[in-house]
Amino acid sequence: METAIRTGTMQVTVLCLVAAGTLLALGAAGIPASPALLLFLLALSAGLYYTRPDASAGTVLGLDVDSLLSTLWLAPALAAFTVLLEPTASTEELRALGGIVGLAGMLNYFLRPIYLLGYSLVEAVQEWGRESPNR
């Protein structure tokens, strides 16, 4: 379960950072939020979904690259969801939204030890409950 927590939190962090980078790049390119941008992001997400790699990339620096690549299509979908929340955002607002999404991703990354501590505490309490005599 600890591995699932580590992998899951890393996936969420990477997805948030890629979505943030996408929004920041679009804002820096001078593209404001619009229905056309929303359709582009959804099409990009669908394209990445249908072209997910089948080959195994393995583990690099302790990161499960296979799981990251298989869920990468969610990053443009997250960016599209952000655009959907603020459909009239200017380029500056789009960059600010990208910064907020990136901040949420980094907050998730920095909270990983708290998630693991909570899991360890729950596991210890369950183990203690199994060892205690029935009353």
GROMACS .gro file of C-alpha atoms in nm:
model
  135
    1MET     CA    1   0.000   0.000   0.000
    2GLU     CA    2   0.290   0.234   0.071
    3THR     CA    3   0.407   0.193  -0.288
    4ALA     CA    4   0.057   0.277  -0.412
    5ILE     CA    5   0.058   0.596  -0.203
    6ARG     CA    6   0.399   0.696  -0.335
    7THR     CA    7   0.307   0.619  -0.696
    8GLY     CA    8  -0.034   0.784  -0.675
    9THR     CA    9   0.091   1.105  -0.519
   10MET     CA   10   0.374   1.127  -0.772
   11GLN     CA   11   0.125   1.081  -1.057
   12VAL     CA   12  -0.096   1.360  -0.924
   13THR     CA   13   0.206   1.587  -0.876
   14VAL     CA   14   0.338   1.527  -1.229
   15LEU     CA   15  -0.007   1.572  -1.383
   16CYS     CA   16  -0.058   1.902  -1.202
   17LEU     CA   17   0.286   2.026  -1.305
   18VAL     CA   18   0.235   1.929  -1.671
   19ALA     CA   19  -0.110   2.092  -1.672
   20ALA     CA   20   0.040   2.402  -1.510
   21GLY     CA   21   0.318   2.413  -1.770
   22THR     CA   22   0.059   2.383  -2.045
   23LEU     CA   23  -0.147   2.671  -1.908
   24LEU     CA   24   0.163   2.884  -1.849
   25ALA     CA   25   0.289   2.821  -2.202
   26LEU     CA   26  -0.048   2.904  -2.355
   27GLY     CA   27  -0.071   3.222  -2.151
   28ALA     CA   28   0.285   3.322  -2.242
   29ALA     CA   29   0.205   3.261  -2.610
   30GLY     CA   30  -0.075   3.515  -2.581
   31ILE     CA   31  -0.362   3.269  -2.614
   32PRO     CA   32  -0.657   3.361  -2.389
   33ALA     CA   33  -0.917   3.114  -2.267
   34SER     CA   34  -1.182   3.042  -2.527
   35PRO     CA   35  -1.406   2.760  -2.648
   36ALA     CA   36  -1.148   2.689  -2.920
   37LEU     CA   37  -0.875   2.648  -2.656
   38LEU     CA   38  -1.101   2.418  -2.457
   39LEU     CA   39  -1.159   2.201  -2.765
   40PHE     CA   40  -0.786   2.200  -2.842
   41LEU     CA   41  -0.700   2.080  -2.491
   42LEU     CA   42  -0.968   1.810  -2.503
   43ALA     CA   43  -0.844   1.696  -2.845
   44LEU     CA   44  -0.487   1.687  -2.713
   45SER     CA   45  -0.603   1.482  -2.417
   46ALA     CA   46  -0.786   1.238  -2.647
   47GLY     CA   47  -0.483   1.214  -2.874
   48LEU     CA   48  -0.254   1.135  -2.583
   49TYR     CA   49  -0.503   0.880  -2.453
   50TYR     CA   50  -0.514   0.690  -2.781
   51THR     CA   51  -0.136   0.702  -2.828
   52ARG     CA   52  -0.038   0.579  -2.482
   53PRO     CA   53   0.281   0.372  -2.498
   54ASP     CA   54   0.252  -0.005  -2.478
   55ALA     CA   55   0.623  -0.066  -2.425
   56SER     CA   56   0.766  -0.079  -2.078
   57ALA     CA   57   0.985   0.216  -1.984
   58GLY     CA   58   1.061   0.078  -1.639
   59THR     CA   59   1.177   0.278  -1.344
   60VAL     CA   60   1.400   0.585  -1.363
   61LEU     CA   61   1.544   0.735  -1.045
   62GLY     CA   62   1.287   0.546  -0.839
   63LEU     CA   63   0.992   0.676  -1.042
   64ASP     CA   64   0.754   0.437  -1.217
   65VAL     CA   65   0.774   0.591  -1.564
   66ASP     CA   66   0.517   0.347  -1.705
   67SER     CA   67   0.242   0.471  -1.475
   68LEU     CA   68   0.334   0.834  -1.541
   69LEU     CA   69   0.323   0.789  -1.919
   70SER     CA   70  -0.002   0.593  -1.908
   71THR     CA   71  -0.178   0.875  -1.721
   72LEU     CA   72  -0.014   1.169  -1.899
   73TRP     CA   73  -0.328   1.220  -2.108
   74LEU     CA   74  -0.502   1.351  -1.795
   75ALA     CA   75  -0.280   1.663  -1.784
   76PRO     CA   76  -0.445   1.841  -2.081
   77ALA     CA   77  -0.782   1.729  -1.944
   78LEU     CA   78  -0.695   1.898  -1.613
   79ALA     CA   79  -0.590   2.211  -1.802
   80ALA     CA   80  -0.920   2.198  -1.995
   81PHE     CA   81  -1.111   2.166  -1.668
   82THR     CA   82  -0.929   2.474  -1.540
   83VAL     CA   83  -1.021   2.666  -1.857
   84LEU     CA   84  -1.380   2.545  -1.815
   85LEU     CA   85  -1.390   2.696  -1.465
   86GLU     CA   86  -1.280   3.036  -1.600
   87PRO     CA   87  -1.385   3.044  -1.968
   88THR     CA   88  -1.318   3.417  -2.014
   89ALA     CA   89  -0.968   3.424  -1.864
   90SER     CA   90  -0.718   3.659  -2.022
   91THR     CA   91  -0.362   3.548  -2.094
   92GLU     CA   92  -0.246   3.682  -1.758
   93GLU     CA   93  -0.528   3.504  -1.578
   94LEU     CA   94  -0.448   3.183  -1.766
   95ARG     CA   95  -0.089   3.204  -1.642
   96ALA     CA   96  -0.215   3.268  -1.288
   97LEU     CA   97  -0.442   2.963  -1.312
   98GLY     CA   98  -0.143   2.762  -1.430
   99GLY     CA   99   0.050   2.883  -1.128
  100ILE     CA  100  -0.231   2.777  -0.896
  101VAL     CA  101  -0.249   2.429  -1.052
  102GLY     CA  102   0.129   2.397  -1.020
  103LEU     CA  103   0.112   2.512  -0.659
  104ALA     CA  104  -0.151   2.247  -0.588
  105GLY     CA  105   0.077   1.985  -0.742
  106MET     CA  106   0.374   2.090  -0.530
  107LEU     CA  107   0.156   2.103  -0.219
  108ASN     CA  108   0.055   1.743  -0.292
  109TYR     CA  109   0.423   1.652  -0.330
  110PHE     CA  110   0.521   1.813  -0.002
  111LEU     CA  111   0.232   1.642   0.179
  112ARG     CA  112   0.353   1.294   0.078
  113PRO     CA  113   0.527   1.236   0.413
  114ILE     CA  114   0.203   1.327   0.592
  115TYR     CA  115   0.010   1.075   0.378
  116LEU     CA  116   0.267   0.807   0.456
  117LEU     CA  117   0.265   0.893   0.827
  118GLY     CA  118  -0.113   0.864   0.835
  119TYR     CA  119  -0.095   0.526   0.662
  120SER     CA  120   0.171   0.407   0.908
  121LEU     CA  121  -0.040   0.518   1.205
  122VAL     CA  122  -0.351   0.342   1.074
  123GLU     CA  123  -0.147   0.029   1.004
  124ALA     CA  124   0.002   0.037   1.357
  125VAL     CA  125  -0.341   0.079   1.518
  126GLN     CA  126  -0.479  -0.211   1.313
  127GLU     CA  127  -0.183  -0.429   1.410
  128TRP     CA  128  -0.227  -0.332   1.775
  129GLY     CA  129  -0.597  -0.420   1.752
  130ARG     CA  130  -0.517  -0.766   1.616
  131GLU     CA  131  -0.269  -0.838   1.894
  132SER     CA  132  -0.486  -0.720   2.185
  133PRO     CA  133  -0.688  -0.992   2.363
  134ASN     CA  134  -1.063  -1.007   2.311
  135ARG     CA  135  -1.263  -0.858   2.596
   0.00000   0.00000   0.00000
